[in-house]
Amino acid sequence: MFKILEKREISAGVYYMKFEAPEIARNRKAGQFVIVQLDTDYGERVPLTIADANAEEGWVVLVFQAVGATTYKLAQKKTGDSIAAVLGPLGNPSVIEKRDGPVVVVGGGFGVAPCYPIVQALKAAGNKVIMIIGARNKDLLIFVDEMKKVADEVIVMTDDGSAGRQGLVTVPLDELCKSQTPPAEVIAIGPPIMMKFAAKTTEKYNIPTVVSLNTIMIDGTGMCGGCRVTVGDETKFVCVDGPDFDAHKVDWDNMMMRMGTFKAQEQEDFHKCKLESVIEQKA
Amino acid sequence: MTEYISANELEAQAKKEFDEIEQKIKAAPLSPKDRMAIPLQEMPVAEPKKRAREMGEVALGYTKEMAINEANRCLQCKNEPCVAGCPVGIAIPQFIAEIQKGDFKSAVDTIKLTNLLPAICGRVCPQEKQCQKECTVGKIHKTVDKAVSIGRLERFVADWERTHNKTTLPAVAKATGKKVAVVGSGPAGLTVAADCARAGHDVTVFDAFHKAGGVMLYGIPEFRLPKDIVAKEVENLKKMGVKFEMNFLVGRTDTLDQLLTEKGFDAAFIGTGAGLPKFLNIPGENLIGVFSANEYLSRANLMKAYMKGTADTPYYEAKNVIVVGGGNVAMDAARMALRLGAEHVSIVYRRTRDEMPARKEEVGHAEEEGVEFRFLENPIEVLGIESEDKALNGRVRGIKALRYELGEPDASGRRSPVAIPGSEHEIPCDAVIVALGNGSNPLLVRTTPGLDADKHGHIVVDDKQATSKTKVWAGGDIVLGAATVILAMGEGRKAAASINEYLAG
């Protein structure tokens, strides 16, 4: 059992959860993820990227959006409760090197959180890091203050202009790409559609771009291929070959299509668990 | 296909035969001729059309009379050819003689001296290729199909012990203070855990999944191997003092070296299996509705997706399913598809029935349940729906396949399939399950310096299962490639003996 040390809603439907996991905290590196399961008999296994961790104190932080049955139930948990099973750290750590030029990290929605350990690691490796944070509106912005402490520059974008600049993350990304000091590398984490368009933006300028994919997973250890994506002309497993891939080689349309495999069933489950919680509250 | 005989009919028949044999024995001990005259006791099975829609166990097990009748077919050969056919060398004639006397507890205890998982092995071993292949009775009848049903008898006494609450734990030696790490909780790992615990060592089993059992949980379906039987065996190991660390991926959560140094394990066994699914490498394999058999079966078995409304993990709802492959996993996947509501399931295999690696019994069961077999065909492309409707776009609508004929036998004597030019044709379906076998997961080798593997990723071991790295042994599918439960256990047994010898020295 993994005891929850802190849980709070950091924007509408997005939660910050810190829990005890000394084994995972000890060996995890930037870019890695865990698989969470709330009930070892009937619970499903869902992948979530590690947003922060502390080896000395033995805790790990996840930031997640309540979008389906499991994340919704996870969001109902309180400080002091426990998570039944957490497996990790999984996946290959992000490749962190000192680059000849600034590194631009692009985070969209709750995908900003997993950028945090990557920005920290990039800084520790001696890079200049520019962080672009995007959200639909100012209420959905997360980790802005944290990022300001670690990145050299933070650019905030909102779709509706309610905070920072108005527009998509690709606008400042494009500006940076054609500036005097273009990025040596771009890392993008967020909704697939955002990553796809970040990739399209940098492709024009031939700037190496890495994305962290978050596909459907079961075991997270390479034994089922449920998470597979087409990269270049090859089939890759996100859980063991990734989660980081060359953004310019990912078949985005296939990936987004595959993420909808169980859409109907998931909506049914989500609907059911929301109903259950309403019934519980009334009881 | 044999005609279906109901369990009740078989039971009545067995009772009659039992009484006749008893009468005979009263007059004089059974002669070999008498024994040869006893008919093979068929295994009662659930009614095919009904069971094909339910998850319950298909083979129902022998009754007491059937078990004793079948045991009486054994000639008690002095040279015991059957024992040589068993990868763990169970004293087969001895345990069968105990069944002949009706002493089921002694029979199961005899088995457990060399095999701690008889309820499992009795169900899933390919006995016709192992112990029963060597059986004299089968040889006299000129068919292995008439050999003494050693597996069914093994299963009977193991089930009898469990359901009658007669389970006794093996004696455990005085604690040695030595720590053994077992990586992987499949059949190889559980065997090592048991044997090292018996020797008095402090054993911890590590597994990435949330439940112990490996392929016995995620792969082999409930209808062939009820999961409560596996859980019971794990419970018994716990009672013997074996610890289980679940949700622990060695290589990531801790490396093997961390276990051996920081965590102070004196020896380690790697039994991580062959869990890396092979795909078709044809266009369209990443469309929606194409699954590896591992994923399809893991969802249903381990994650209990079939318990719709209770389990959170969904399964893919398909009406017309194609399974590619001809092994036991293909049979399991096809039969599971029926149980998950498919109306039509076909197995597509590029060779013929004779070359199928699946057990004859499993093929027979699949056929009885209505699975269609398409031989000498193989997909060259998976076809998808192209639609403006996002809910439909990219979903499988069929496969494009070629027809094959068998060519000349190759070096191994197996006739290779040769594609017939111009034989392209489409077969409609809405899901494709790929059951082409598994490779070895590279994670542990990659994260363990000094651990040698061959080009297929199989860990290299000596004749005592020791690896190139000191204090580390390996066995089962990670060494053999995808093999069987009992072979994995056989390797586990050898490894444990070597570990125990090393730790005693």
mmCIF file with all atom_site columns, C-alpha atoms in Angstrom, chain A residues 2 23-24 26-27 32 37 40-45 69-70 73 84-93 216 218-230 235 237 240-241 254 257-258 260-263 265-266 268-269 272, chain B residues 207-211 218 245-249 252-255 258 262-263 275-277 279 281 285-292 294-295 298-299 302-304 307-317 393-395 438 441 443 446:
data_model
loop_
_atom_site.group_PDB
_atom_site.id
_atom_site.type_symbol
_atom_site.label_atom_id
_atom_site.label_alt_id
_atom_site.label_comp_id
_atom_site.label_asym_id
_atom_site.label_entity_id
_atom_site.label_seq_id
_atom_site.pdbx_PDB_ins_code
_atom_site.Cartn_x
_atom_site.Cartn_y
_atom_site.Cartn_z
_atom_site.occupancy
_atom_site.B_iso_or_equiv
_atom_site.pdbx_formal_charge
_atom_site.auth_seq_id
_atom_site.auth_comp_id
_atom_site.auth_asym_id
_atom_site.auth_atom_id
_atom_site.pdbx_PDB_model_num
ATOM 1   C CA . PHE A 1 2   ? 1.212   3.486   -0.867  1.00 0.00 ? 2   PHE A CA 1
ATOM 2   C CA . GLU A 1 23  ? 11.631  2.251   -3.686  1.00 0.00 ? 23  GLU A CA 1
ATOM 3   C CA . ILE A 1 24  ? 10.347  4.238   -6.643  1.00 0.00 ? 24  ILE A CA 1
ATOM 4   C CA . ARG A 1 26  ? 15.156  6.051   -4.947  1.00 0.00 ? 26  ARG A CA 1
ATOM 5   C CA . ASN A 1 27  ? 15.722  4.966   -8.543  1.00 0.00 ? 27  ASN A CA 1
ATOM 6   C CA . GLN A 1 32  ? 9.843   7.944   -16.140 1.00 0.00 ? 32  GLN A CA 1
ATOM 7   C CA . GLN A 1 37  ? -3.951  0.410   -9.644  1.00 0.00 ? 37  GLN A CA 1
ATOM 8   C CA . THR A 1 40  ? -5.773  -5.411  -7.135  1.00 0.00 ? 40  THR A CA 1
ATOM 9   C CA . ASP A 1 41  ? -8.800  -7.579  -7.835  1.00 0.00 ? 41  ASP A CA 1
ATOM 10  C CA . TYR A 1 42  ? -10.821 -5.522  -10.285 1.00 0.00 ? 42  TYR A CA 1
ATOM 11  C CA . GLY A 1 43  ? -8.999  -2.208  -10.721 1.00 0.00 ? 43  GLY A CA 1
ATOM 12  C CA . GLU A 1 44  ? -7.440  -1.302  -14.041 1.00 0.00 ? 44  GLU A CA 1
ATOM 13  C CA . ARG A 1 45  ? -3.783  -0.346  -14.428 1.00 0.00 ? 45  ARG A CA 1
ATOM 14  C CA . ALA A 1 69  ? -13.011 5.764   -14.052 1.00 0.00 ? 69  ALA A CA 1
ATOM 15  C CA . THR A 1 70  ? -9.651  5.246   -12.355 1.00 0.00 ? 70  THR A CA 1
ATOM 16  C CA . LYS A 1 73  ? -11.697 7.395   -8.193  1.00 0.00 ? 73  LYS A CA 1
ATOM 17  C CA . ALA A 1 84  ? -3.269  -0.267  -3.515  1.00 0.00 ? 84  ALA A CA 1
ATOM 18  C CA . ALA A 1 85  ? -0.528  -0.730  -6.096  1.00 0.00 ? 85  ALA A CA 1
ATOM 19  C CA . VAL A 1 86  ? 2.060   1.462   -7.792  1.00 0.00 ? 86  VAL A CA 1
ATOM 20  C CA . LEU A 1 87  ? 4.622   -0.089  -10.138 1.00 0.00 ? 87  LEU A CA 1
ATOM 21  C CA . GLY A 1 88  ? 7.667   1.867   -11.175 1.00 0.00 ? 88  GLY A CA 1
ATOM 22  C CA . PRO A 1 89  ? 9.728   3.655   -12.163 1.00 0.00 ? 89  PRO A CA 1
ATOM 23  C CA . LEU A 1 90  ? 8.931   2.509   -15.714 1.00 0.00 ? 90  LEU A CA 1
ATOM 24  C CA . GLY A 1 91  ? 10.170  3.437   -19.170 1.00 0.00 ? 91  GLY A CA 1
ATOM 25  C CA . ASN A 1 92  ? 13.494  4.808   -20.256 1.00 0.00 ? 92  ASN A CA 1
ATOM 26  C CA . PRO A 1 93  ? 14.637  7.990   -18.528 1.00 0.00 ? 93  PRO A CA 1
ATOM 27  C CA . ILE A 1 216 ? -3.150  2.871   -23.375 1.00 0.00 ? 216 ILE A CA 1
ATOM 28  C CA . ILE A 1 218 ? -1.807  -2.672  -19.180 1.00 0.00 ? 218 ILE A CA 1
ATOM 29  C CA . ASP A 1 219 ? 1.372   -4.145  -17.742 1.00 0.00 ? 219 ASP A CA 1
ATOM 30  C CA . GLY A 1 220 ? 3.811   -1.339  -18.603 1.00 0.00 ? 220 GLY A CA 1
ATOM 31  C CA . THR A 1 221 ? 6.670   -3.841  -18.835 1.00 0.00 ? 221 THR A CA 1
ATOM 32  C CA . GLY A 1 222 ? 6.647   -4.796  -22.526 1.00 0.00 ? 222 GLY A CA 1
ATOM 33  C CA . MET A 1 223 ? 4.606   -7.940  -22.444 1.00 0.00 ? 223 MET A CA 1
ATOM 34  C CA . CYS A 1 224 ? 1.422   -7.018  -24.262 1.00 0.00 ? 224 CYS A CA 1
ATOM 35  C CA . GLY A 1 225 ? 1.962   -4.348  -26.898 1.00 0.00 ? 225 GLY A CA 1
ATOM 36  C CA . GLY A 1 226 ? -1.240  -2.516  -26.007 1.00 0.00 ? 226 GLY A CA 1
ATOM 37  C CA . CYS A 1 227 ? 0.771   0.715   -25.961 1.00 0.00 ? 227 CYS A CA 1
ATOM 38  C CA . ARG A 1 228 ? 2.347   0.250   -29.372 1.00 0.00 ? 228 ARG A CA 1
ATOM 39  C CA . VAL A 1 229 ? 2.875   3.144   -31.760 1.00 0.00 ? 229 VAL A CA 1
ATOM 40  C CA . THR A 1 230 ? 4.322   3.474   -35.226 1.00 0.00 ? 230 THR A CA 1
ATOM 41  C CA . THR A 1 235 ? 6.239   -0.684  -34.307 1.00 0.00 ? 235 THR A CA 1
ATOM 42  C CA . PHE A 1 237 ? 6.189   -0.223  -27.409 1.00 0.00 ? 237 PHE A CA 1
ATOM 43  C CA . VAL A 1 240 ? 9.769   -0.143  -22.852 1.00 0.00 ? 240 VAL A CA 1
ATOM 44  C CA . ASP A 1 241 ? 11.049  1.583   -26.010 1.00 0.00 ? 241 ASP A CA 1
ATOM 45  C CA . ASN A 1 254 ? -2.513  6.350   -35.820 1.00 0.00 ? 254 ASN A CA 1
ATOM 46  C CA . MET A 1 257 ? -6.855  6.814   -33.310 1.00 0.00 ? 257 MET A CA 1
ATOM 47  C CA . ARG A 1 258 ? -5.579  3.947   -31.147 1.00 0.00 ? 258 ARG A CA 1
ATOM 48  C CA . GLY A 1 260 ? -9.855  5.831   -28.819 1.00 0.00 ? 260 GLY A CA 1
ATOM 49  C CA . THR A 1 261 ? -9.936  1.992   -28.861 1.00 0.00 ? 261 THR A CA 1
ATOM 50  C CA . PHE A 1 262 ? -12.014 1.669   -25.704 1.00 0.00 ? 262 PHE A CA 1
ATOM 51  C CA . LYS A 1 263 ? -13.731 5.044   -25.781 1.00 0.00 ? 263 LYS A CA 1
ATOM 52  C CA . GLN A 1 265 ? -16.470 1.326   -22.696 1.00 0.00 ? 265 GLN A CA 1
ATOM 53  C CA . GLU A 1 266 ? -14.495 4.001   -20.865 1.00 0.00 ? 266 GLU A CA 1
ATOM 54  C CA . GLU A 1 268 ? -19.695 3.881   -19.712 1.00 0.00 ? 268 GLU A CA 1
ATOM 55  C CA . ASP A 1 269 ? -17.382 3.174   -16.753 1.00 0.00 ? 269 ASP A CA 1
ATOM 56  C CA . LYS A 1 272 ? -21.059 4.618   -13.755 1.00 0.00 ? 272 LYS A CA 1
ATOM 57  C CA . ASP B 2 207 ? 7.063   -9.727  -9.571  1.00 0.00 ? 207 ASP B CA 1
ATOM 58  C CA . ALA B 2 208 ? 6.018   -6.744  -11.672 1.00 0.00 ? 208 ALA B CA 1
ATOM 59  C CA . PHE B 2 209 ? 2.366   -7.712  -11.618 1.00 0.00 ? 209 PHE B CA 1
ATOM 60  C CA . HIS B 2 210 ? 0.027   -7.270  -8.680  1.00 0.00 ? 210 HIS B CA 1
ATOM 61  C CA . LYS B 2 211 ? -0.645  -11.001 -8.370  1.00 0.00 ? 211 LYS B CA 1
ATOM 62  C CA . TYR B 2 218 ? -2.359  -13.725 -17.178 1.00 0.00 ? 218 TYR B CA 1
ATOM 63  C CA . GLU B 2 245 ? 7.106   -8.377  -3.256  1.00 0.00 ? 245 GLU B CA 1
ATOM 64  C CA . MET B 2 246 ? 4.541   -7.552  -5.893  1.00 0.00 ? 246 MET B CA 1
ATOM 65  C CA . ASN B 2 247 ? 4.565   -4.441  -8.122  1.00 0.00 ? 247 ASN B CA 1
ATOM 66  C CA . PHE B 2 248 ? 8.327   -4.679  -8.208  1.00 0.00 ? 248 PHE B CA 1
ATOM 67  C CA . LEU B 2 249 ? 10.065  -4.668  -11.588 1.00 0.00 ? 249 LEU B CA 1
ATOM 68  C CA . ARG B 2 252 ? 13.657  -0.658  -12.796 1.00 0.00 ? 252 ARG B CA 1
ATOM 69  C CA . THR B 2 253 ? 12.356  -0.570  -9.230  1.00 0.00 ? 253 THR B CA 1
ATOM 70  C CA . ASP B 2 254 ? 15.747  -1.979  -8.241  1.00 0.00 ? 254 ASP B CA 1
ATOM 71  C CA . THR B 2 255 ? 18.407  -3.458  -10.452 1.00 0.00 ? 255 THR B CA 1
ATOM 72  C CA . GLN B 2 258 ? 21.022  -3.534  -6.033  1.00 0.00 ? 258 GLN B CA 1
ATOM 73  C CA . GLU B 2 262 ? 22.331  -3.089  -1.122  1.00 0.00 ? 262 GLU B CA 1
ATOM 74  C CA . LYS B 2 263 ? 19.596  -5.543  -0.147  1.00 0.00 ? 263 LYS B CA 1
ATOM 75  C CA . GLY B 2 275 ? 6.635   -12.257 -22.429 1.00 0.00 ? 275 GLY B CA 1
ATOM 76  C CA . LEU B 2 276 ? 7.478   -10.096 -25.414 1.00 0.00 ? 276 LEU B CA 1
ATOM 77  C CA . PRO B 2 277 ? 4.766   -10.642 -28.017 1.00 0.00 ? 277 PRO B CA 1
ATOM 78  C CA . PHE B 2 279 ? 3.635   -9.098  -34.163 1.00 0.00 ? 279 PHE B CA 1
ATOM 79  C CA . ASN B 2 281 ? 5.007   -6.903  -39.261 1.00 0.00 ? 281 ASN B CA 1
ATOM 80  C CA . GLU B 2 285 ? -1.198  -4.237  -37.620 1.00 0.00 ? 285 GLU B CA 1
ATOM 81  C CA . ASN B 2 286 ? -1.613  -1.062  -35.575 1.00 0.00 ? 286 ASN B CA 1
ATOM 82  C CA . LEU B 2 287 ? -5.249  -0.551  -36.523 1.00 0.00 ? 287 LEU B CA 1
ATOM 83  C CA . ILE B 2 288 ? -7.893  -0.575  -33.802 1.00 0.00 ? 288 ILE B CA 1
ATOM 84  C CA . GLY B 2 289 ? -8.924  -4.130  -33.001 1.00 0.00 ? 289 GLY B CA 1
ATOM 85  C CA . VAL B 2 290 ? -5.552  -5.829  -33.530 1.00 0.00 ? 290 VAL B CA 1
ATOM 86  C CA . PHE B 2 291 ? -4.274  -7.339  -30.292 1.00 0.00 ? 291 PHE B CA 1
ATOM 87  C CA . SER B 2 292 ? -1.437  -9.541  -29.213 1.00 0.00 ? 292 SER B CA 1
ATOM 88  C CA . ASN B 2 294 ? -0.909  -11.539 -24.460 1.00 0.00 ? 294 ASN B CA 1
ATOM 89  C CA . GLU B 2 295 ? -2.913  -8.337  -24.292 1.00 0.00 ? 295 GLU B CA 1
ATOM 90  C CA . SER B 2 298 ? -4.216  -10.456 -19.887 1.00 0.00 ? 298 SER B CA 1
ATOM 91  C CA . ARG B 2 299 ? -7.238  -8.198  -20.053 1.00 0.00 ? 299 ARG B CA 1
ATOM 92  C CA . LEU B 2 302 ? -5.511  -11.155 -15.008 1.00 0.00 ? 302 LEU B CA 1
ATOM 93  C CA . MET B 2 303 ? -7.609  -8.001  -15.157 1.00 0.00 ? 303 MET B CA 1
ATOM 94  C CA . LYS B 2 304 ? -10.912 -9.927  -15.146 1.00 0.00 ? 304 LYS B CA 1
ATOM 95  C CA . MET B 2 307 ? -16.586 -9.417  -15.337 1.00 0.00 ? 307 MET B CA 1
ATOM 96  C CA . LYS B 2 308 ? -18.150 -6.471  -17.076 1.00 0.00 ? 308 LYS B CA 1
ATOM 97  C CA . GLY B 2 309 ? -19.510 -3.896  -14.660 1.00 0.00 ? 309 GLY B CA 1
ATOM 98  C CA . THR B 2 310 ? -17.247 -5.150  -11.839 1.00 0.00 ? 310 THR B CA 1
ATOM 99  C CA . ALA B 2 311 ? -13.801 -4.908  -13.392 1.00 0.00 ? 311 ALA B CA 1
ATOM 100 C CA . ASP B 2 312 ? -12.527 -1.525  -14.575 1.00 0.00 ? 312 ASP B CA 1
ATOM 101 C CA . THR B 2 313 ? -10.450 -2.937  -17.423 1.00 0.00 ? 313 THR B CA 1
ATOM 102 C CA . PRO B 2 314 ? -12.441 -3.108  -20.650 1.00 0.00 ? 314 PRO B CA 1
ATOM 103 C CA . TYR B 2 315 ? -12.218 -5.776  -23.326 1.00 0.00 ? 315 TYR B CA 1
ATOM 104 C CA . TYR B 2 316 ? -12.709 -5.176  -27.014 1.00 0.00 ? 316 TYR B CA 1
ATOM 105 C CA . GLU B 2 317 ? -16.194 -6.070  -28.116 1.00 0.00 ? 317 GLU B CA 1
ATOM 106 C CA . ASN B 2 393 ? -12.418 5.144   -38.550 1.00 0.00 ? 393 ASN B CA 1
ATOM 107 C CA . GLY B 2 394 ? -9.363  2.926   -38.217 1.00 0.00 ? 394 GLY B CA 1
ATOM 108 C CA . ARG B 2 395 ? -11.210 -0.082  -36.850 1.00 0.00 ? 395 ARG B CA 1
ATOM 109 C CA . ASN B 2 438 ? 6.745   -14.542 -27.581 1.00 0.00 ? 438 ASN B CA 1
ATOM 110 C CA . ASN B 2 441 ? 11.968  -9.347  -22.472 1.00 0.00 ? 441 ASN B CA 1
ATOM 111 C CA . LEU B 2 443 ? 14.996  -5.389  -19.618 1.00 0.00 ? 443 LEU B CA 1
ATOM 112 C CA . ARG B 2 446 ? 20.034  -4.763  -20.397 1.00 0.00 ? 446 ARG B CA 1
#
